Amino acid sequence: MSAVDAKATAAPVERYQAAFDARWQGNDELTALRRAALDRFLSTGFPTQRDEAWKYTNLRRLETRSFTSADASALDAHQPDWLTTTGTRIALVNGHWLPALSSQTAQPPGVTVLTLKQWLQRDPAAVASYLKEHDQLTGNALEQLNLAFFEDGVVVNLADNTILDEPIYIVHQSTTAAAGRMSHPRIVVRAGRNSRATIVEHYLGANETEYFTNSVTRFEVAAGGAIAHFRVQQEAPRAFHIGHIQTRLAKDARYCVHDIQLGASLGRTGITGLLEGAGSHAALFGLFAPMGNQHLDAHTHLDHIAPHTTSEEDYRGIAGGRGRGVFNGKIIVRPDAQKIDSRQSSRNLLLSATAEIDTKPELEIYANDVKCSHGATTGQLDATALFYLRSRGLSESDARAALIRAFAESILSTIDLAPVRAALEKQIDERFKLANEAKA
Amino acid sequence: MLSIKNLHALAGEKQVLHGLDLEVGAGEVHAIMGPNGSGKSTLAQVLAGREGYTVTGGSVTYKGKDLLSLSPEERAREGVFLAFQYPVEIPGVNNVYLLKAGLNAIRKHRGESEMDAFEFLTLVREKMKLMQMDESFLNRGVNEGFSGGEKKRNEILQMAVLEPSLALLDETDSGLDIDALRVVANGVNSLRSPDRAIVLVTHYQRLLDYIEPDHVHVLSGGKIIKSGDKSLALELEKRGYDWVKQEAAA
């Protein structure tokens, strides 16, 4: 039996052990941390549907693949789907920083933008202690996998009172060289008191390439700070994408995210917001649109730890073909967290009889002086509206596209960063026009 | 222009039209009146091609074509327009988008080029003035948050912009106060022309004070049971429908 066969028949988690041994050796502190994380992953394995948080998402397909760490790869040019934003662009290609396609504008005083590797080179002890403090014992199996395997990423530090007007655009491109490979990018943003910044994360990949992206993004926002976060998952159709976002908010800190999932064969984002300081506010807007055989899962977890904290959540799902979508929104209000105001809305649109969206609000309220509301609806395109538009001369596919766009618009219209909004509107229009034509 | 012969149709599962005949020529205005449940709205929906209405017999010929074989959008592009009794609210789809997409689809079908933005806006502004509508309506969602009267005016605005050959108005007068009725009637009258036919489906004679019909038909039990000129409408207003039904049964 050849070595290749042995690898293919090995138990799934053992393949990750082999991939790890091939990539990481040594006895330094960081490698020890990685190894400990791998052990935690190996001991639990991939989550199964018996785990409540993964009830609607089966990772079996991901588990049966064997992925090895992606190498640094070259890429000739800026890709057509990349956003044209002003400000700093950091290009990660197959999980590795590519300086040639990155551009760093002069940062105002108080702003530091580094790649994770640069930070590691400058101060490995600081990185190790950061990871120990933040990730060693928290996080699910896949976050542990990221800790074991991460290669590169982005670190943004904002000093107190720093206002960064230009967005930081982090584009993660997988190329054909990523076939059979995995990358585990890691983004760390530490925002000082009363600081402000906008972070755009964009994930894309080469068509027909099967790869696995498993990202971790961490925000720590100090008192009075504000972060606007745009996360656009537009991976290649055969890709696997799992993203973990965790945000900790101190007193009066604000976090607003747009969580957009359009690509990948199997995609999931999990957003955890910890409202640790009184007066903090989290706003989560999401849009996921599984078509064909895609499976897209949006998981949110908002923990109102401090009193006088507020959150709002508006998620929309559009599923066509045999697409499957999941929205799971958990809200916890801790016993001492009085005067909470929390609103959650999940609205879903099914475009075909074979599409499915599961939506599950979960409220755990242990305080008594709180206002929490939630609502979920799932429906189809309004037949009367469709007829009305057609009776004015629009083709059925244009009429459907207009109604789908209108449904998505309530999320898209809240995006105040013009290049992101324009690109998404175009994406949505093209996507559903194509889908309709395929259907006709 | 429009020739309906022995039309039988179901609304859902229910047989509503039982052999309806109607001939409408270019340049004519016809009023179809009748009691509730007589099949007036079913006729309008069948002509516009709405799903859920099934033709079980008869034929409808429009400009020499089999109208019933065309999809709703093909009918619209061939020049058939239905002003809805209950215009649909569509948040997120702009009025101006609908007008432009509709107009360009119709022009393309006729082999004409798309209108440029300036030409289009000039046209729309002119028609909005006619309908006494504020330009702010253009960038609102289709009928979104419009009052009953505003919705009906918006229907006639669409009609004025799309310039159909055959305009079907389904109870356009219902729910309108007298001022709005005048504006709507004025809009409809502005479209009267030798190459256009208008069919008004209405419950009341009131609309006909403002839009004078050439022919008036009474629809009852799913067929036309009496036809006449505008004096028939006045007589119906005075005497109700029962005498016509009795006369037809005799």
Short mmCIF file of N, CA and C in Angstrom, two decimals, chain A residues 338-436:
data_model
loop_
_atom_site.label_atom_id
_atom_site.label_comp_id
_atom_site.label_asym_id
_atom_site.label_seq_id
_atom_site.Cartn_x
_atom_site.Cartn_y
_atom_site.Cartn_z
N GLN A 338 -29.84 44.37 33.46
CA GLN A 338 -31.16 44.99 33.33
C GLN A 338 -31.12 46.05 32.23
N LYS A 339 -32.31 46.52 31.89
CA LYS A 339 -32.47 47.61 30.88
C LYS A 339 -31.81 47.23 29.56
N ILE A 340 -32.13 46.05 29.10
CA ILE A 340 -31.59 45.60 27.81
C ILE A 340 -32.64 45.85 26.74
N ASP A 341 -32.20 46.28 25.60
CA ASP A 341 -33.10 46.41 24.46
C ASP A 341 -32.51 45.62 23.30
N SER A 342 -33.23 44.63 22.85
CA SER A 342 -32.68 43.75 21.82
C SER A 342 -33.77 43.40 20.82
N ARG A 343 -33.45 43.59 19.56
CA ARG A 343 -34.43 43.26 18.51
C ARG A 343 -33.80 42.33 17.50
N GLN A 344 -34.55 41.33 17.09
CA GLN A 344 -34.03 40.39 16.10
C GLN A 344 -35.09 40.11 15.04
N SER A 345 -34.68 40.12 13.79
CA SER A 345 -35.61 39.81 12.72
C SER A 345 -34.94 38.91 11.69
N SER A 346 -35.64 37.85 11.32
CA SER A 346 -35.12 36.92 10.31
C SER A 346 -36.20 36.75 9.27
N ARG A 347 -35.93 37.21 8.06
CA ARG A 347 -36.93 37.07 7.00
C ARG A 347 -36.32 36.29 5.85
N ASN A 348 -37.09 35.38 5.31
CA ASN A 348 -36.53 34.44 4.34
C ASN A 348 -37.42 34.25 3.14
N LEU A 349 -36.77 34.06 2.01
CA LEU A 349 -37.48 33.94 0.75
C LEU A 349 -37.05 32.64 0.06
N LEU A 350 -38.03 31.82 -0.28
CA LEU A 350 -37.74 30.57 -0.98
C LEU A 350 -38.14 30.72 -2.44
N LEU A 351 -37.21 30.44 -3.33
CA LEU A 351 -37.48 30.63 -4.76
C LEU A 351 -37.87 29.34 -5.47
N SER A 352 -37.74 28.22 -4.80
CA SER A 352 -38.11 26.96 -5.44
C SER A 352 -38.67 26.01 -4.40
N ALA A 353 -39.34 24.97 -4.89
CA ALA A 353 -39.96 24.01 -3.97
C ALA A 353 -38.91 23.16 -3.27
N THR A 354 -37.70 23.10 -3.86
CA THR A 354 -36.67 22.24 -3.29
C THR A 354 -35.69 23.02 -2.40
N ALA A 355 -35.88 24.32 -2.30
CA ALA A 355 -35.01 25.12 -1.43
C ALA A 355 -35.53 25.04 0.01
N GLU A 356 -34.63 25.27 0.95
CA GLU A 356 -35.04 25.18 2.35
C GLU A 356 -34.26 26.18 3.20
N ILE A 357 -34.95 26.82 4.11
CA ILE A 357 -34.26 27.67 5.08
C ILE A 357 -34.79 27.34 6.47
N ASP A 358 -33.88 27.05 7.36
CA ASP A 358 -34.26 26.80 8.75
C ASP A 358 -33.88 28.02 9.56
N THR A 359 -34.83 28.55 10.29
CA THR A 359 -34.53 29.74 11.09
C THR A 359 -34.90 29.47 12.53
N LYS A 360 -34.00 29.83 13.40
CA LYS A 360 -34.18 29.45 14.80
C LYS A 360 -33.72 30.57 15.73
N PRO A 361 -34.65 31.34 16.25
CA PRO A 361 -34.27 32.31 17.28
C PRO A 361 -34.16 31.59 18.61
N GLU A 362 -33.18 31.97 19.40
CA GLU A 362 -33.01 31.35 20.72
C GLU A 362 -32.79 32.46 21.72
N LEU A 363 -33.73 32.64 22.60
CA LEU A 363 -33.59 33.69 23.60
C LEU A 363 -33.44 33.08 24.99
N GLU A 364 -32.39 33.49 25.65
CA GLU A 364 -32.22 33.05 27.03
C GLU A 364 -32.15 34.30 27.88
N ILE A 365 -33.24 34.58 28.60
CA ILE A 365 -33.31 35.84 29.33
C ILE A 365 -33.39 35.56 30.82
N TYR A 366 -32.38 36.02 31.53
CA TYR A 366 -32.32 35.76 32.98
C TYR A 366 -32.56 37.02 33.80
N ALA A 367 -32.75 38.17 33.14
CA ALA A 367 -33.04 39.41 33.86
C ALA A 367 -34.51 39.74 33.61
N ASN A 368 -35.11 40.62 34.44
CA ASN A 368 -36.54 40.86 34.24
C ASN A 368 -36.89 42.19 33.61
N ASP A 369 -35.99 43.17 33.67
CA ASP A 369 -36.32 44.48 33.11
C ASP A 369 -35.68 44.63 31.73
N VAL A 370 -36.21 43.90 30.78
CA VAL A 370 -35.59 43.88 29.45
C VAL A 370 -36.66 43.99 28.37
N LYS A 371 -36.24 44.49 27.23
CA LYS A 371 -37.11 44.49 26.05
C LYS A 371 -36.43 43.65 24.99
N CYS A 372 -37.02 42.52 24.67
CA CYS A 372 -36.44 41.68 23.63
C CYS A 372 -37.56 41.32 22.66
N SER A 373 -37.32 41.53 21.39
CA SER A 373 -38.32 41.12 20.42
C SER A 373 -37.64 40.33 19.32
N HIS A 374 -38.37 39.39 18.78
CA HIS A 374 -37.82 38.66 17.65
C HIS A 374 -38.95 38.23 16.73
N GLY A 375 -38.63 38.10 15.47
CA GLY A 375 -39.64 37.67 14.51
C GLY A 375 -38.97 36.95 13.38
N ALA A 376 -39.65 35.93 12.86
CA ALA A 376 -39.10 35.18 11.74
C ALA A 376 -40.21 34.87 10.74
N THR A 377 -39.93 35.08 9.48
CA THR A 377 -40.91 34.72 8.45
C THR A 377 -40.19 34.00 7.31
N THR A 378 -40.89 33.12 6.66
CA THR A 378 -40.36 32.48 5.46
C THR A 378 -41.49 32.44 4.44
N GLY A 379 -41.22 32.92 3.24
CA GLY A 379 -42.27 32.94 2.23
C GLY A 379 -41.71 32.84 0.84
N GLN A 380 -42.60 32.97 -0.12
CA GLN A 380 -42.20 32.91 -1.53
C GLN A 380 -42.41 34.28 -2.17
N LEU A 381 -41.95 34.42 -3.39
CA LEU A 381 -42.20 35.67 -4.11
C LEU A 381 -43.71 35.85 -4.22
N ASP A 382 -44.14 37.09 -4.04
CA ASP A 382 -45.55 37.41 -4.07
C ASP A 382 -46.09 37.28 -5.50
N ALA A 383 -46.99 36.32 -5.70
CA ALA A 383 -47.52 36.04 -7.05
C ALA A 383 -48.25 37.24 -7.62
N THR A 384 -48.93 37.99 -6.76
CA THR A 384 -49.68 39.16 -7.24
C THR A 384 -48.72 40.24 -7.73
N ALA A 385 -47.64 40.45 -6.98
CA ALA A 385 -46.65 41.44 -7.38
C ALA A 385 -45.97 41.02 -8.69
N LEU A 386 -45.71 39.73 -8.80
CA LEU A 386 -45.07 39.20 -10.01
C LEU A 386 -45.97 39.45 -11.23
N PHE A 387 -47.25 39.17 -11.06
CA PHE A 387 -48.20 39.39 -12.16
C PHE A 387 -48.29 40.87 -12.50
N TYR A 388 -48.32 41.69 -11.47
CA TYR A 388 -48.42 43.14 -11.68
C TYR A 388 -47.26 43.64 -12.55
N LEU A 389 -46.04 43.21 -12.20
CA LEU A 389 -44.87 43.66 -12.97
C LEU A 389 -44.92 43.12 -14.40
N ARG A 390 -45.31 41.87 -14.55
CA ARG A 390 -45.39 41.29 -15.90
C ARG A 390 -46.47 41.98 -16.73
N SER A 391 -47.55 42.38 -16.07
CA SER A 391 -48.63 43.03 -16.81
C SER A 391 -48.20 44.40 -17.32
N ARG A 392 -47.03 44.87 -16.85
CA ARG A 392 -46.49 46.13 -17.36
C ARG A 392 -45.41 45.89 -18.41
N GLY A 393 -45.21 44.63 -18.78
CA GLY A 393 -44.29 44.33 -19.88
C GLY A 393 -42.98 43.68 -19.45
N LEU A 394 -42.71 43.59 -18.13
CA LEU A 394 -41.45 42.98 -17.70
C LEU A 394 -41.50 41.47 -17.93
N SER A 395 -40.38 40.90 -18.36
CA SER A 395 -40.33 39.45 -18.51
C SER A 395 -40.44 38.82 -17.13
N GLU A 396 -40.81 37.55 -17.11
CA GLU A 396 -40.93 36.88 -15.81
C GLU A 396 -39.60 36.93 -15.07
N SER A 397 -38.49 36.74 -15.81
CA SER A 397 -37.19 36.72 -15.11
C SER A 397 -36.82 38.10 -14.59
N ASP A 398 -37.14 39.15 -15.35
CA ASP A 398 -36.88 40.51 -14.84
C ASP A 398 -37.76 40.83 -13.64
N ALA A 399 -39.00 40.37 -13.72
CA ALA A 399 -39.93 40.63 -12.62
C ALA A 399 -39.45 39.93 -11.35
N ARG A 400 -39.03 38.67 -11.51
CA ARG A 400 -38.51 37.93 -10.34
C ARG A 400 -37.26 38.61 -9.80
N ALA A 401 -36.36 38.99 -10.71
CA ALA A 401 -35.11 39.63 -10.28
C ALA A 401 -35.40 40.93 -9.52
N ALA A 402 -36.40 41.68 -10.01
CA ALA A 402 -36.73 42.95 -9.35
C ALA A 402 -37.26 42.70 -7.93
N LEU A 403 -38.07 41.66 -7.79
CA LEU A 403 -38.64 41.38 -6.46
C LEU A 403 -37.58 40.81 -5.51
N ILE A 404 -36.68 40.01 -6.05
CA ILE A 404 -35.60 39.45 -5.21
C ILE A 404 -34.68 40.59 -4.76
N ARG A 405 -34.35 41.45 -5.70
CA ARG A 405 -33.51 42.59 -5.37
C ARG A 405 -34.18 43.47 -4.31
N ALA A 406 -35.50 43.65 -4.46
CA ALA A 406 -36.23 44.46 -3.48
C ALA A 406 -36.15 43.83 -2.09
N PHE A 407 -36.21 42.51 -2.06
CA PHE A 407 -36.13 41.80 -0.78
C PHE A 407 -34.74 41.99 -0.14
N ALA A 408 -33.71 41.90 -0.98
CA ALA A 408 -32.33 42.05 -0.48
C ALA A 408 -32.03 43.50 -0.13
N GLU A 409 -32.75 44.40 -0.79
CA GLU A 409 -32.44 45.83 -0.68
C GLU A 409 -32.51 46.33 0.76
N SER A 410 -33.38 45.74 1.55
CA SER A 410 -33.51 46.26 2.92
C SER A 410 -32.22 46.04 3.71
N ILE A 411 -31.43 45.05 3.33
CA ILE A 411 -30.11 44.88 3.95
C ILE A 411 -29.08 45.73 3.20
N LEU A 412 -29.10 45.64 1.87
CA LEU A 412 -28.09 46.36 1.07
C LEU A 412 -28.16 47.87 1.31
N SER A 413 -29.39 48.37 1.52
CA SER A 413 -29.53 49.82 1.67
C SER A 413 -28.93 50.32 2.99
N THR A 414 -28.62 49.41 3.90
CA THR A 414 -28.00 49.85 5.16
C THR A 414 -26.48 49.89 5.05
N ILE A 415 -25.94 49.51 3.89
CA ILE A 415 -24.49 49.53 3.70
C ILE A 415 -24.07 50.93 3.27
N ASP A 416 -23.31 51.61 4.12
CA ASP A 416 -22.97 52.99 3.79
C ASP A 416 -21.58 53.12 3.16
N LEU A 417 -20.98 51.99 2.79
CA LEU A 417 -19.69 52.06 2.10
C LEU A 417 -19.96 51.77 0.62
N ALA A 418 -19.90 52.82 -0.19
CA ALA A 418 -20.39 52.75 -1.56
C ALA A 418 -19.82 51.60 -2.40
N PRO A 419 -18.50 51.34 -2.38
CA PRO A 419 -18.00 50.26 -3.25
C PRO A 419 -18.55 48.88 -2.84
N VAL A 420 -18.76 48.69 -1.56
CA VAL A 420 -19.29 47.40 -1.10
C VAL A 420 -20.73 47.26 -1.57
N ARG A 421 -21.51 48.31 -1.36
CA ARG A 421 -22.92 48.26 -1.74
C ARG A 421 -23.09 48.06 -3.24
N ALA A 422 -22.33 48.82 -4.03
CA ALA A 422 -22.46 48.71 -5.49
C ALA A 422 -22.09 47.31 -5.96
N ALA A 423 -21.00 46.76 -5.40
CA ALA A 423 -20.57 45.43 -5.83
C ALA A 423 -21.61 44.38 -5.47
N LEU A 424 -22.22 44.52 -4.31
CA LEU A 424 -23.20 43.53 -3.88
C LEU A 424 -24.48 43.63 -4.69
N GLU A 425 -24.90 44.84 -4.99
CA GLU A 425 -26.11 45.00 -5.80
C GLU A 425 -25.92 44.33 -7.16
N LYS A 426 -24.73 44.52 -7.71
CA LYS A 426 -24.42 43.91 -9.00
C LYS A 426 -24.43 42.38 -8.87
N GLN A 427 -23.77 41.90 -7.82
CA GLN A 427 -23.73 40.45 -7.57
C GLN A 427 -25.12 39.84 -7.47
N ILE A 428 -25.97 40.49 -6.68
CA ILE A 428 -27.33 39.97 -6.46
C ILE A 428 -28.10 39.97 -7.79
N ASP A 429 -28.00 41.06 -8.54
CA ASP A 429 -28.72 41.13 -9.80
C ASP A 429 -28.26 40.03 -10.76
N GLU A 430 -26.95 39.88 -10.88
CA GLU A 430 -26.42 38.88 -11.81
C GLU A 430 -26.79 37.47 -11.37
N ARG A 431 -26.65 37.26 -10.09
CA ARG A 431 -26.91 35.94 -9.53
C ARG A 431 -28.34 35.48 -9.83
N PHE A 432 -29.30 36.36 -9.59
CA PHE A 432 -30.68 35.91 -9.73
C PHE A 432 -31.18 35.99 -11.15
N LYS A 433 -30.56 36.80 -11.94
CA LYS A 433 -30.87 36.81 -13.36
C LYS A 433 -30.42 35.48 -13.96
N LEU A 434 -29.20 35.10 -13.60
CA LEU A 434 -28.65 33.83 -14.10
C LEU A 434 -29.51 32.66 -13.64
N ALA A 435 -29.86 32.69 -12.37
CA ALA A 435 -30.64 31.59 -11.82
C ALA A 435 -31.98 31.49 -12.54
N ASN A 436 -32.57 32.65 -12.82
CA ASN A 436 -33.87 32.63 -13.50
C ASN A 436 -33.74 32.10 -14.91
#
